[in-house]
Short mmCIF file of C-alpha atoms in Angstrom, two decimals:
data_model
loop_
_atom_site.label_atom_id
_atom_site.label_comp_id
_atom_site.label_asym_id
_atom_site.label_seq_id
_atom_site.Cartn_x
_atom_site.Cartn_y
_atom_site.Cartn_z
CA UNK A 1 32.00 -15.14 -2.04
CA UNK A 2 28.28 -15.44 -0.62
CA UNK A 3 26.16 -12.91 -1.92
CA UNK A 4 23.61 -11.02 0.86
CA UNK A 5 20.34 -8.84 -1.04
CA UNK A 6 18.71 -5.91 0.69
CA UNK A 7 14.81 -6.01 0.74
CA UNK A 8 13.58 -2.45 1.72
CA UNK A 9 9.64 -2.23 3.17
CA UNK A 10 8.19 1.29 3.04
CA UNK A 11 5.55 1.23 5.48
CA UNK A 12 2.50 3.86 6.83
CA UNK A 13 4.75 4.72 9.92
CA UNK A 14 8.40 3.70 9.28
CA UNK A 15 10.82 1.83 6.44
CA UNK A 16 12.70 -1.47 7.25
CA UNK A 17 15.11 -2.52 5.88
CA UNK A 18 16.36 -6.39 6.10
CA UNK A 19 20.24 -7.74 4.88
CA UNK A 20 19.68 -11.79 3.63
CA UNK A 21 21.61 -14.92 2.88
CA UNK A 22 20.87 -15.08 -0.59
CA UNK A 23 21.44 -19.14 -0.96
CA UNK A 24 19.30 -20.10 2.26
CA UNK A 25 17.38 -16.63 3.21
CA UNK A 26 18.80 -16.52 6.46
CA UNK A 27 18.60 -12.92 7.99
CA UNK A 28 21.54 -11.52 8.76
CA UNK A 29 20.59 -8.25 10.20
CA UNK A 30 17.24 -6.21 10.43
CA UNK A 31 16.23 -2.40 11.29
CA UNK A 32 13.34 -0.16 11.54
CA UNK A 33 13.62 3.79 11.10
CA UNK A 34 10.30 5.75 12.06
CA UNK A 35 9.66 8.87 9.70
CA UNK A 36 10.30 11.94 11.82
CA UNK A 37 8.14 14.67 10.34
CA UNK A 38 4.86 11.75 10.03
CA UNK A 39 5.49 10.71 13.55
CA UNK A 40 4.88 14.62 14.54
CA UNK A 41 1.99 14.98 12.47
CA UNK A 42 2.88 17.11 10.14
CA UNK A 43 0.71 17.89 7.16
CA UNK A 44 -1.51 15.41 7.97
CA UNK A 45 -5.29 16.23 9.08
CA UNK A 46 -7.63 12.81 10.15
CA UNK A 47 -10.69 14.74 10.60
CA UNK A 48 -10.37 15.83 6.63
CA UNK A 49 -8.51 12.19 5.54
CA UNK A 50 -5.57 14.05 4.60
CA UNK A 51 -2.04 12.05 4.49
CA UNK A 52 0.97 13.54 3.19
CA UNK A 53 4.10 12.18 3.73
CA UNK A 54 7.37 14.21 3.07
CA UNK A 55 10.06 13.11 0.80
CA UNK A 56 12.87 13.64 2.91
CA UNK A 57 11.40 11.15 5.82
CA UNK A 58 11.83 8.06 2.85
CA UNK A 59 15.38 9.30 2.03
CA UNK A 60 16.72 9.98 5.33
CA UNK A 61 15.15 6.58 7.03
CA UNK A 62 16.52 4.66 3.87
CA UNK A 63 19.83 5.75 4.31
CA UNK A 64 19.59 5.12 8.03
CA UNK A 65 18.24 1.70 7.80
CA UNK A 66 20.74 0.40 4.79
CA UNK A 67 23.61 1.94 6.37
CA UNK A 68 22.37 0.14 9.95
CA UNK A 69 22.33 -3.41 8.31
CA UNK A 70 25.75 -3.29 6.30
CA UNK A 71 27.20 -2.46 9.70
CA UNK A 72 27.11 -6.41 10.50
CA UNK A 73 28.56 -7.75 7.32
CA UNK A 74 30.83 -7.09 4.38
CA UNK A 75 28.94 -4.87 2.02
CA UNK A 76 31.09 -5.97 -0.83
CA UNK A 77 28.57 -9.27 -0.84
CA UNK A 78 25.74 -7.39 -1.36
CA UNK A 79 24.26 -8.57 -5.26
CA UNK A 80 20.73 -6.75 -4.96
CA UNK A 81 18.19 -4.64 -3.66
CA UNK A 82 14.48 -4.15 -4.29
CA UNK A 83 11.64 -1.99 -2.75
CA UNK A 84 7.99 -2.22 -1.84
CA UNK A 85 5.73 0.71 -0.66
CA UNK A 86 2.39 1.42 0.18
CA UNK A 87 -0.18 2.41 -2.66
CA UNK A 88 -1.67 4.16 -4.34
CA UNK A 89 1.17 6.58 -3.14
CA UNK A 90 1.71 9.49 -5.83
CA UNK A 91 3.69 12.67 -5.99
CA UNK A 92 4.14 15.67 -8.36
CA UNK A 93 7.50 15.22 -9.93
CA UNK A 94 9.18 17.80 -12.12
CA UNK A 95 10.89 17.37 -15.47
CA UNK A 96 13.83 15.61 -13.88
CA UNK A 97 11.47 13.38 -11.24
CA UNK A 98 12.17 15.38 -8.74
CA UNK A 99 9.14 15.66 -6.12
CA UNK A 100 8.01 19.14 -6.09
CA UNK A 101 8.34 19.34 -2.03
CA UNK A 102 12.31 18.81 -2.49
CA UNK A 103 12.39 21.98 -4.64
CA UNK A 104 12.31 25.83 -3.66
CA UNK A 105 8.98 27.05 -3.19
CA UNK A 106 7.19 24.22 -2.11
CA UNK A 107 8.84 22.73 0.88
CA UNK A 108 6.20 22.44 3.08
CA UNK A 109 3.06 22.51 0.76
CA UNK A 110 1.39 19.16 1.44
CA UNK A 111 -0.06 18.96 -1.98
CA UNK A 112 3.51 18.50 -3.61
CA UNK A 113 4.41 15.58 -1.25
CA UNK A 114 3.69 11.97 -1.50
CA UNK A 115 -0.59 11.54 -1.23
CA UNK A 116 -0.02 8.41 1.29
CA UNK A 117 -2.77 5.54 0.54
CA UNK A 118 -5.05 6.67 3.01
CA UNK A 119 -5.41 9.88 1.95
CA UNK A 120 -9.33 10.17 1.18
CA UNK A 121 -9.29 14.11 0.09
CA UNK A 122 -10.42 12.83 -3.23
CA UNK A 123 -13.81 11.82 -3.13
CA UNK A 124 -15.33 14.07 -5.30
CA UNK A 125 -13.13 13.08 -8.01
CA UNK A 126 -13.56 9.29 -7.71
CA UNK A 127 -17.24 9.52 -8.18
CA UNK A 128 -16.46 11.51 -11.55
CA UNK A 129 -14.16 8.83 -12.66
CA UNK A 130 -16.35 6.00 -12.09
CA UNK A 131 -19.47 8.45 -13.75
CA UNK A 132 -16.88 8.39 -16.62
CA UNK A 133 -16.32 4.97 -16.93
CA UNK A 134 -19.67 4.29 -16.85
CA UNK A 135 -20.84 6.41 -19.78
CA UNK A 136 -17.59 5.18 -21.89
CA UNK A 137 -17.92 2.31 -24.72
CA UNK A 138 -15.06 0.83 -22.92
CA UNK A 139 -14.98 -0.59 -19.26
CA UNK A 140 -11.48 0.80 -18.08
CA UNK A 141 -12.63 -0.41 -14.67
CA UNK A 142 -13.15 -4.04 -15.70
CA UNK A 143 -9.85 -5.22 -14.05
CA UNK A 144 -9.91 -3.33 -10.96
CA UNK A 145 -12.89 -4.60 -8.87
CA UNK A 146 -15.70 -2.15 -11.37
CA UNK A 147 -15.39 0.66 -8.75
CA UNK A 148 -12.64 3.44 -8.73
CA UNK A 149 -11.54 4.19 -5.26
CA UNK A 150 -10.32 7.98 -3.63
CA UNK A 151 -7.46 5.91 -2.71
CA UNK A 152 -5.82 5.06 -6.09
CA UNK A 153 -3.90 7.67 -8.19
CA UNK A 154 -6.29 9.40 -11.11
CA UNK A 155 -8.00 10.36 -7.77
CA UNK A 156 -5.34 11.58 -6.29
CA UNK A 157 -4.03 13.36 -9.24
CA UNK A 158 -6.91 14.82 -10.16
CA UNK A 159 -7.52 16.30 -6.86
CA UNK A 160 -4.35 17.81 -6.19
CA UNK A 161 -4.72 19.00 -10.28
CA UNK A 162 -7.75 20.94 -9.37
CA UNK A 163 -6.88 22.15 -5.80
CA UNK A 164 -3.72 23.90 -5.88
CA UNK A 165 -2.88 25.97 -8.98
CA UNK A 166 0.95 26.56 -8.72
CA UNK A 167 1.73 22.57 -7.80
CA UNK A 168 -0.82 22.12 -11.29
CA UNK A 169 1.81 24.83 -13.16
CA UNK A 170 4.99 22.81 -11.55
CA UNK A 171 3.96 19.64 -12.12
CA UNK A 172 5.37 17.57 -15.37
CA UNK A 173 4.43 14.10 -14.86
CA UNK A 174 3.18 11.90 -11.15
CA UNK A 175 4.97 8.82 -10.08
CA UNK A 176 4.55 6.04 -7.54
CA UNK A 177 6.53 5.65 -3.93
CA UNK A 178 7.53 2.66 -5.15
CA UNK A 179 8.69 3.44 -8.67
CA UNK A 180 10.15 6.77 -7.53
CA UNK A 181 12.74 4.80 -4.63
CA UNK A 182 13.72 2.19 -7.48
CA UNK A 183 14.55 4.95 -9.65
CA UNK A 184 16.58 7.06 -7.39
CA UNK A 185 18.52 4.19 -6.37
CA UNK A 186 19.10 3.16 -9.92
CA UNK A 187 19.67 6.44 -11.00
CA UNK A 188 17.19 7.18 -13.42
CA UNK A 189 14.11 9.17 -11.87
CA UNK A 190 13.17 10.38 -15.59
CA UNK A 191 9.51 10.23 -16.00
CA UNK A 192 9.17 9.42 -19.49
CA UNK A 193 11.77 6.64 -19.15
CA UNK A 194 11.94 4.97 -15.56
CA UNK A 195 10.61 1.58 -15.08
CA UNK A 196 6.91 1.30 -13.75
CA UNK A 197 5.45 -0.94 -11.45
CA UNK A 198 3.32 -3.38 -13.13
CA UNK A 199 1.29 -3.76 -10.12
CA UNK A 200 0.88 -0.19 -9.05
CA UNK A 201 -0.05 0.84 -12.67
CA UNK A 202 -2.47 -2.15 -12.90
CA UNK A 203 -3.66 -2.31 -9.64
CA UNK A 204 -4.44 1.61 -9.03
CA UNK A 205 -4.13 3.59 -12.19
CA UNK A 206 -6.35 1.71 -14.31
CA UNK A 207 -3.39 0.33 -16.71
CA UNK A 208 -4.01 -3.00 -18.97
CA UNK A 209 -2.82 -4.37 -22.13
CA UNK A 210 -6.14 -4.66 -23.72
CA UNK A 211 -5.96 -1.02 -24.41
CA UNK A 212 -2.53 -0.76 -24.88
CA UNK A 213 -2.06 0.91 -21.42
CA UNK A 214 -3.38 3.73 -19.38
CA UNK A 215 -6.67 4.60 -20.66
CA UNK A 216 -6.58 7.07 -23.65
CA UNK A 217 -6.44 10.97 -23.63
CA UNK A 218 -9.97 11.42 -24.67
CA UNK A 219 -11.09 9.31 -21.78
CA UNK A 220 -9.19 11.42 -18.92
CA UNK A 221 -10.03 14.88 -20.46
CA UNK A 222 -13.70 13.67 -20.50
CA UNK A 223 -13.42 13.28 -16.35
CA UNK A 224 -11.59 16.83 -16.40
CA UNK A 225 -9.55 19.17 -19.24
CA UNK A 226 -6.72 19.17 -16.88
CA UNK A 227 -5.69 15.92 -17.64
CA UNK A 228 -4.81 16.69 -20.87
CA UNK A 229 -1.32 15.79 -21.61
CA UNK A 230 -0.67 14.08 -18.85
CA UNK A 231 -1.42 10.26 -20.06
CA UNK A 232 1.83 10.39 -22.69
CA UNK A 233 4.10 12.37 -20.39
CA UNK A 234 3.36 9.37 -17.80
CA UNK A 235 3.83 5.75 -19.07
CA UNK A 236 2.93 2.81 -21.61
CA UNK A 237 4.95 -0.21 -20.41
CA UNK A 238 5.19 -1.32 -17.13
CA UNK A 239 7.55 -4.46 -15.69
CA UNK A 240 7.14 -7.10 -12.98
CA UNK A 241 9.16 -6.96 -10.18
CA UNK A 242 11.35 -9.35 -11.00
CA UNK A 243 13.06 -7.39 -13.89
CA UNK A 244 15.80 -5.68 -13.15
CA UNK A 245 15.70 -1.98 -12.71
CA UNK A 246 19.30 -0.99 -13.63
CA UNK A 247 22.28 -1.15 -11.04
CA UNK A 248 23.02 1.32 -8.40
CA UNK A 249 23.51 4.97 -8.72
CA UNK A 250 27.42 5.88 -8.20
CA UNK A 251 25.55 9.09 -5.50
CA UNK A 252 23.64 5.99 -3.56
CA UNK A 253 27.13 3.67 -3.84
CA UNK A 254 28.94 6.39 -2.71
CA UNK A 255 26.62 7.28 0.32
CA UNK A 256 26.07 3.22 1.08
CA UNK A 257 29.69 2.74 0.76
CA UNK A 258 28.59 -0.03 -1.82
CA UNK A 259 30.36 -0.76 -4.92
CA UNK A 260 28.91 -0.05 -8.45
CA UNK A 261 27.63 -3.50 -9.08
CA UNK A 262 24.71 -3.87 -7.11
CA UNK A 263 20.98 -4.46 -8.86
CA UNK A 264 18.08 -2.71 -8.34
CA UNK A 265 15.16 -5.42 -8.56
CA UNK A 266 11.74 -4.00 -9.72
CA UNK A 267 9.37 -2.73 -6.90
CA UNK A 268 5.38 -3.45 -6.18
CA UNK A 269 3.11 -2.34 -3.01
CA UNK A 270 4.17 -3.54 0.12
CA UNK A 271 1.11 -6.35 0.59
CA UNK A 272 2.11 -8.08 -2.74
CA UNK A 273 5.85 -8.30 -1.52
CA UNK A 274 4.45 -9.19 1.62
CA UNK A 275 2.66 -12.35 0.13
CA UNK A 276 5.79 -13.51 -1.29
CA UNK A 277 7.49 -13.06 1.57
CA UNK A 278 4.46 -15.80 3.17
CA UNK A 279 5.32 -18.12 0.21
CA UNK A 280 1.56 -17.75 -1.37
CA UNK A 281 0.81 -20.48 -3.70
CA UNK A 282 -2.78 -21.01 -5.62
CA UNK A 283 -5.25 -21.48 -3.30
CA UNK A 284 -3.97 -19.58 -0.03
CA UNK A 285 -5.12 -16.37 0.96
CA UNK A 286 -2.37 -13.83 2.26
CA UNK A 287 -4.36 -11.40 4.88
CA UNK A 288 -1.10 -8.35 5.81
CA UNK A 289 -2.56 -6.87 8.80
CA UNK A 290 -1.94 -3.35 9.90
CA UNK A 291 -2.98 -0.32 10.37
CA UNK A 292 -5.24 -1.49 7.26
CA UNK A 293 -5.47 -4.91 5.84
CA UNK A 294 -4.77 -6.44 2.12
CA UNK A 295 -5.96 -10.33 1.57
CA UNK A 296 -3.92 -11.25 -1.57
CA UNK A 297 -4.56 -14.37 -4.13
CA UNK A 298 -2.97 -15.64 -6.85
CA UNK A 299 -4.47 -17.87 -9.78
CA UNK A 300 -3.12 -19.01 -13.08
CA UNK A 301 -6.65 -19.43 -14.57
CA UNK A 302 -9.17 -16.53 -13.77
CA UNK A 303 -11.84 -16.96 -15.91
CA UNK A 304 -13.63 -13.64 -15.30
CA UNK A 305 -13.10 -10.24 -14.14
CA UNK A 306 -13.82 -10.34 -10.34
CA UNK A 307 -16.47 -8.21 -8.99
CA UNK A 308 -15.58 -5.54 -6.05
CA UNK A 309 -12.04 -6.10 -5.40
CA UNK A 310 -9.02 -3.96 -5.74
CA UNK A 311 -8.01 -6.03 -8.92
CA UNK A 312 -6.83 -8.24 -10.76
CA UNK A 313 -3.33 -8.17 -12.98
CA UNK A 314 -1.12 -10.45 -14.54
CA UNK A 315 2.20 -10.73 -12.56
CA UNK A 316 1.28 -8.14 -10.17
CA UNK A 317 2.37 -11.12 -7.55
CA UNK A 318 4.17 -13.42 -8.87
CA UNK A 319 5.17 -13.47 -12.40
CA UNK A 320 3.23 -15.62 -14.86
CA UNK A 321 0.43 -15.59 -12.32
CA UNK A 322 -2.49 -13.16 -12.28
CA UNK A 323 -2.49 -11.55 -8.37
CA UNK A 324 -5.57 -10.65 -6.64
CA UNK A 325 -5.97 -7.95 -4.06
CA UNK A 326 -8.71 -6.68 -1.68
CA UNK A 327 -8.67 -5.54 1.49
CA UNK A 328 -10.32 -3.14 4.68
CA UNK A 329 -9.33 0.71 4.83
CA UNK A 330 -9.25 0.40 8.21
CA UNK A 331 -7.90 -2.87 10.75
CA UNK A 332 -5.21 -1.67 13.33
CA UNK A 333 -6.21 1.94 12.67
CA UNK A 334 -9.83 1.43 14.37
CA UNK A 335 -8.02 -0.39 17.41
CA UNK A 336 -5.55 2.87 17.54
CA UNK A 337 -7.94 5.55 17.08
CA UNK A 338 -10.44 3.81 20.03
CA UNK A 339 -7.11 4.09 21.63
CA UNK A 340 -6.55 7.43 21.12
CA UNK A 341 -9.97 8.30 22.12
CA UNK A 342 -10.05 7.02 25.82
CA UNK A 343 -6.84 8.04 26.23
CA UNK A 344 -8.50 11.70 26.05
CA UNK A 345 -8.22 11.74 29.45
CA UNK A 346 -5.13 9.26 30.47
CA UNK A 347 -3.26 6.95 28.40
CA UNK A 348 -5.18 3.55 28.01
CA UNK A 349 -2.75 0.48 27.51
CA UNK A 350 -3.74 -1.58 24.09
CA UNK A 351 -3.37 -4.51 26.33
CA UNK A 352 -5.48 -4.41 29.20
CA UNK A 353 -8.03 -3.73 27.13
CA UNK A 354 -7.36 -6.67 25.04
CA UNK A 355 -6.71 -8.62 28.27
CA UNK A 356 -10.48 -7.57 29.73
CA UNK A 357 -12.01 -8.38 25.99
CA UNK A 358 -10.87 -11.89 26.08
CA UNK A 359 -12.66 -12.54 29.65
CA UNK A 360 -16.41 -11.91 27.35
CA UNK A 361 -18.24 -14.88 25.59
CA UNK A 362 -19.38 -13.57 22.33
CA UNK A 363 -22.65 -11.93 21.81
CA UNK A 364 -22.34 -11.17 26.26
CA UNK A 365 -22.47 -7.37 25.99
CA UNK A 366 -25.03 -6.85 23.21
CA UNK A 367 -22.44 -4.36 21.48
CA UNK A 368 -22.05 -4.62 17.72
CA UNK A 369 -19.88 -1.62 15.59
CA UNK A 370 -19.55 -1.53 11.96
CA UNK A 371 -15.34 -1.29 10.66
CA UNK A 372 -15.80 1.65 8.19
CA UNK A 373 -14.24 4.42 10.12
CA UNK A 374 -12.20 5.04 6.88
CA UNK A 375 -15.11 3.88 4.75
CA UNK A 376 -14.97 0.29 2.90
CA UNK A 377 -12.63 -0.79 0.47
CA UNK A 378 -13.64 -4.27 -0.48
CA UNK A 379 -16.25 -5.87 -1.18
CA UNK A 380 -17.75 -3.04 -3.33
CA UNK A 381 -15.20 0.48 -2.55
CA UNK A 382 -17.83 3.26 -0.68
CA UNK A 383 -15.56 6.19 0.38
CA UNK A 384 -18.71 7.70 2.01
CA UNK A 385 -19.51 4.82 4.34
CA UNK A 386 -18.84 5.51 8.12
CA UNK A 387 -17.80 3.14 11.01
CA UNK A 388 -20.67 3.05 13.76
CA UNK A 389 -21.07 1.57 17.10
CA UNK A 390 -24.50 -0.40 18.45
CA UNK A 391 -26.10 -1.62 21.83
CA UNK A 392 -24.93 1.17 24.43
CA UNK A 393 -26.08 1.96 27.67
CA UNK A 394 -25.32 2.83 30.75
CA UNK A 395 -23.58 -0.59 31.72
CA UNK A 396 -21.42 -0.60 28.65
CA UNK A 397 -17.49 -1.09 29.60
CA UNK A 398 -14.70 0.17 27.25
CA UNK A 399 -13.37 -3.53 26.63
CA UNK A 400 -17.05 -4.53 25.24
CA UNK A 401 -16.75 -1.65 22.69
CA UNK A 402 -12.84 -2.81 22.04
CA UNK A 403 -14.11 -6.58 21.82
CA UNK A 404 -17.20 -5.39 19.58
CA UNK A 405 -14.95 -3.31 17.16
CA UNK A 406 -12.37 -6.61 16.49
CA UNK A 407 -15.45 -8.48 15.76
CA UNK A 408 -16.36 -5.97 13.26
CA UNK A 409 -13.11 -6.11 11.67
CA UNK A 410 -13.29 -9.80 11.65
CA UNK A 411 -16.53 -9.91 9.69
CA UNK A 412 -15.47 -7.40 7.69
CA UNK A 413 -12.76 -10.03 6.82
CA UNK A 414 -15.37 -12.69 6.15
CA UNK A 415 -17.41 -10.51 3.53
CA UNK A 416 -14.16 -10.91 1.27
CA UNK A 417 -13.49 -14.27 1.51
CA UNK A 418 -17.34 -14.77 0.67
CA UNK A 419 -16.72 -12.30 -2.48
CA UNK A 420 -13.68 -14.41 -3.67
CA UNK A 421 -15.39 -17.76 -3.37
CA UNK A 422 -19.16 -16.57 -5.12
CA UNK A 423 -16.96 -15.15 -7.90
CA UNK A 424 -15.18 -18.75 -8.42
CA UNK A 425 -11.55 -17.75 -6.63
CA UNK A 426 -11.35 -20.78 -4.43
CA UNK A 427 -9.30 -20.30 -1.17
CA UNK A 428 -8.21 -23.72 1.13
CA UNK A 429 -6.20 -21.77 3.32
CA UNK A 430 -4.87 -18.48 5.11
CA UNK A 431 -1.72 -16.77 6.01
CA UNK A 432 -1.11 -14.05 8.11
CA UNK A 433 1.81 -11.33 8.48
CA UNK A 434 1.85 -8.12 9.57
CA UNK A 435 2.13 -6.49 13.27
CA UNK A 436 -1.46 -7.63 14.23
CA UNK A 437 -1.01 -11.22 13.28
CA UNK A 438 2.05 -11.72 15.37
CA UNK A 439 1.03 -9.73 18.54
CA UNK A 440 -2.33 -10.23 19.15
CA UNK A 441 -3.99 -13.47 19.96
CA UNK A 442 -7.20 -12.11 20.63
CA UNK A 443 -7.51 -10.61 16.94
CA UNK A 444 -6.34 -13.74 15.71
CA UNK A 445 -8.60 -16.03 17.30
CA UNK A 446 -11.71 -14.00 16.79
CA UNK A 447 -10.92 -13.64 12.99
CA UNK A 448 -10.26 -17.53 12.54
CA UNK A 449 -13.12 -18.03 14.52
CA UNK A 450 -15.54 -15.86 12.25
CA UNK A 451 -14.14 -17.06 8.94
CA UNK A 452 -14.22 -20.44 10.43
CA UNK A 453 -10.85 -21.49 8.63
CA UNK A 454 -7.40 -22.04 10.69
CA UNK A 455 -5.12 -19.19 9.79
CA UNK A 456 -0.97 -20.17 10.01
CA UNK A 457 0.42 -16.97 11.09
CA UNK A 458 3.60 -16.52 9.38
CA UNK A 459 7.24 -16.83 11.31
CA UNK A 460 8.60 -13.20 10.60
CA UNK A 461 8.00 -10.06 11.95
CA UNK A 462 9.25 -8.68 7.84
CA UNK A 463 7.36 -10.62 5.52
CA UNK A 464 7.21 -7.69 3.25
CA UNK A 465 10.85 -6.64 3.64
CA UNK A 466 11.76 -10.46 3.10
CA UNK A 467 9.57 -10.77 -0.73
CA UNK A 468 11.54 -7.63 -1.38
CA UNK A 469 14.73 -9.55 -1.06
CA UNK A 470 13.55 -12.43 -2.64
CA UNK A 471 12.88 -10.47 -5.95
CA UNK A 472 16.39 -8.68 -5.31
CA UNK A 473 17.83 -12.12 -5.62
CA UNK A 474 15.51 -13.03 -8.78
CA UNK A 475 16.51 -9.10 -10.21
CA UNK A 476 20.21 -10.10 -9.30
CA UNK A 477 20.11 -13.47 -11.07
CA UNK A 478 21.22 -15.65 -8.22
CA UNK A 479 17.84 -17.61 -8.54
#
């Protein structure tokens, strides 16, 4: 019998799930299940950068979505699934690894739900982190870019630690989105003994193996006493996501209708999936463009630790290979949120204004905006830089501002590929994926046109669901 593999995508907005040939990658079947309680807007606040995202939205969309695709083909062929996410995504999880918001009590506290990557309540506490680092012996930052961002999970943790007393009394250990799903479907959510992402850890939580893990006790408690204890009820080993997890859960068999055979692959962040999914190979830049963007790289012979990125880990991409990441906070959220401001008094169509943009020659209106609406992530992480828009007056048009702020995404493109290639990480090409890259010309065109390089946008509206499969095949040793 043919096997099929399941690659799940946990999104900002929705999860999708794909079902895949395993011996030629055809797909079978594909479906997309938005998160109820985010797409109401609960326990989320823009104007303070809070992003929570309630458990029950990943588990009831899952289910959805896997049960959707097995309706088109024999689930008995299905050899593996794996799982990507966005990141840094943490939660409060108690002794079992249960998320605090799926016990009694704290239901519908934000602070004891999944901090989504965006989620920039923690500013405070990244500043104290990289204060730390810098008056430490050791550079725990030396592998993630030199600059700790409010995005990534001591952050997070630290904030919520501080800020709410009785999820700080509830609390026994934090995992990852993505190591959390893997776990549940494997059945083991355990904190002290489920499998952890090699490229969360490394990427975000300041993990490496030339000190023997997450940085040590004295270290954390020196950024704040309520860290202490935390480091050894967390992790020391992480895998790559091509190890498998365990096989599934008989609860998750039962509810998929699935037998008991079926492997759980590892998991990473959604952008590194995503650049798998694009077929990276040395040399090619991945740019997954969304509501944010990640530009992904992979090398087998970095001889330095790269300045102002989001950094750099062995097999955080592919295995054997070390994978680089950077990326901007904000892409397809500055197009939605000038969106959402005109349409203050009328809904405003994304398209006509895109239509009326492409009718200007560069540089016509005199309009110029900065992209740092949710501050900058790479080059060089400032959480307290703001977006800004130049050259008004009275004959300004909305579709010269709309123009003006894709331009300023595009350049804000540019300044990465300049960091990558002044600190020796040689790019000869681009990919693209994402919803951006496949439905806007406009964006495209202005963005090859600034970075001056052609970019081959890639032929799948999943590219992040379709890596996950990929490493559910490697996980379920078909390749």
């Amino acid at each position: 019998m043919q096997k099929t593999v399941i690659g799940l995508d946990f999104g900002s907005d929705s999860v999708r799930a794909i079902l895949v040939e395993a011996t030629n990658g055809h797909v079978i079947a594909s479906c997309v299940s938005n998160y109820p309680r985010w797409a109401a807007g609960k326990w989320s606040d823009a104007s303070k950068s809070q992003f929570r995202q309630h458990p029950l939205d990943y588990l009831e969309c899952m289910e959805n979505v896997i049960r959707d695709v097995l309706k088109c083909d024999d689930p008995k062929r299905v050899a593996g699934i794996a799982v990507d996410t966005t990141g840094s995504t943490p939660c409060a999880v108690d002794r079992n690894g249960t998320p605090l918001a799926l016990t009694p009590g704290f239901e519908s506290n934000p602070n004891a739900m999944f901090v989504l990557w965006k989620d920039h309540t923690a500013l405070q506490e990244s500043v104290e982190i990289n204060n730390a680092v810098k008056a430490s012996p050791v550079n725990y930052l030396a592998y993630e870019g030199g600059i700790y961002s409010p995005e990534w999970f001591f952050s997070k943790v630290l904030h919520i630690l501080r800020t709410d007393e009785k999820v700080r009394e509830n609390a026994f250990s934090w995992v990852e989105h993505c190591d959390w799903i893997t776990g549940l479907l494997a059945g083991n959510t355990n904190p002290l003994t489920m499998k952890r992402s090699r490229c969360a850890a490394g990427h975000k939580a300041m993990w490496h193996t030339q000190w023997n893990g997450l940085p040590p006790e004295e270290f954390l408690t020196s950024i704040d006493p309520r860290l202490a204890g935390l480091r050894q009820r967390l992790y020391t080993d992480t895998v790559t996501a091509d190890t498998p997890t365990g096989t599934i859960s008989k609860a998750w068999a039962d509810t998929l209708g699935r037998p008991r055979d079926v492997v759980i692959g590892g998991s990473a962040f959604d952008c590194h999936f995503g650049a798998v999914g694009a077929s990276i190979k040395e040399g090619c830049m991945v740019k997954v463009i969304g509501t944010s963007t990640c530009d992904i790289v992979v090398s087998s012979d970095v001889q330095k630790c790269v300045r102002g990125i989001c950094g750099q880990v062995d097999g955080s991409v592919v295995p054997g290979m070390t994978g680089l990441e950077a990326g901007q906070s904000a892409f397809g959220d500055i197009y939605a949120w000038f969106k959402s401001f005109l349409s203050y008094g009328g809904d405003v169509e994304l398209a006509r204004l895109e239509k009326d943009a492409a009718l200007l020659a560069p540089q016509e209106s005199g309009v110029m905006a900065l992209d740092w609406l949710n501050a900058r992530r790479t080059p060089d992480a400032n959480p307290f830089l703001r977006g800004a828009i130049f050259g008004l007056n009275l004959g300004t048009t909305a579709p010269m501002v709309y123009r003006a702020l894709i331009e300023s995404t595009a350049f804000g493109a540019k300044r990465i590929a300049e960091r990558f290639q002044t600190e020796g990480i040689t790019t000869t090409e681009v990919s693209a994926i994402g919803g951006i890259a496949r439905k806007s010309p406009l964006v495209m065109q202005i963005l090859a046109d600034v970075m001056n390089v052609p970019i081959r946008v890639v032929a799948t509206d999943q590219a992040c669901a379709l890596g996950a499969a990929m490493f559910a095949a490697v996980a379920a040793f078909i390749y």
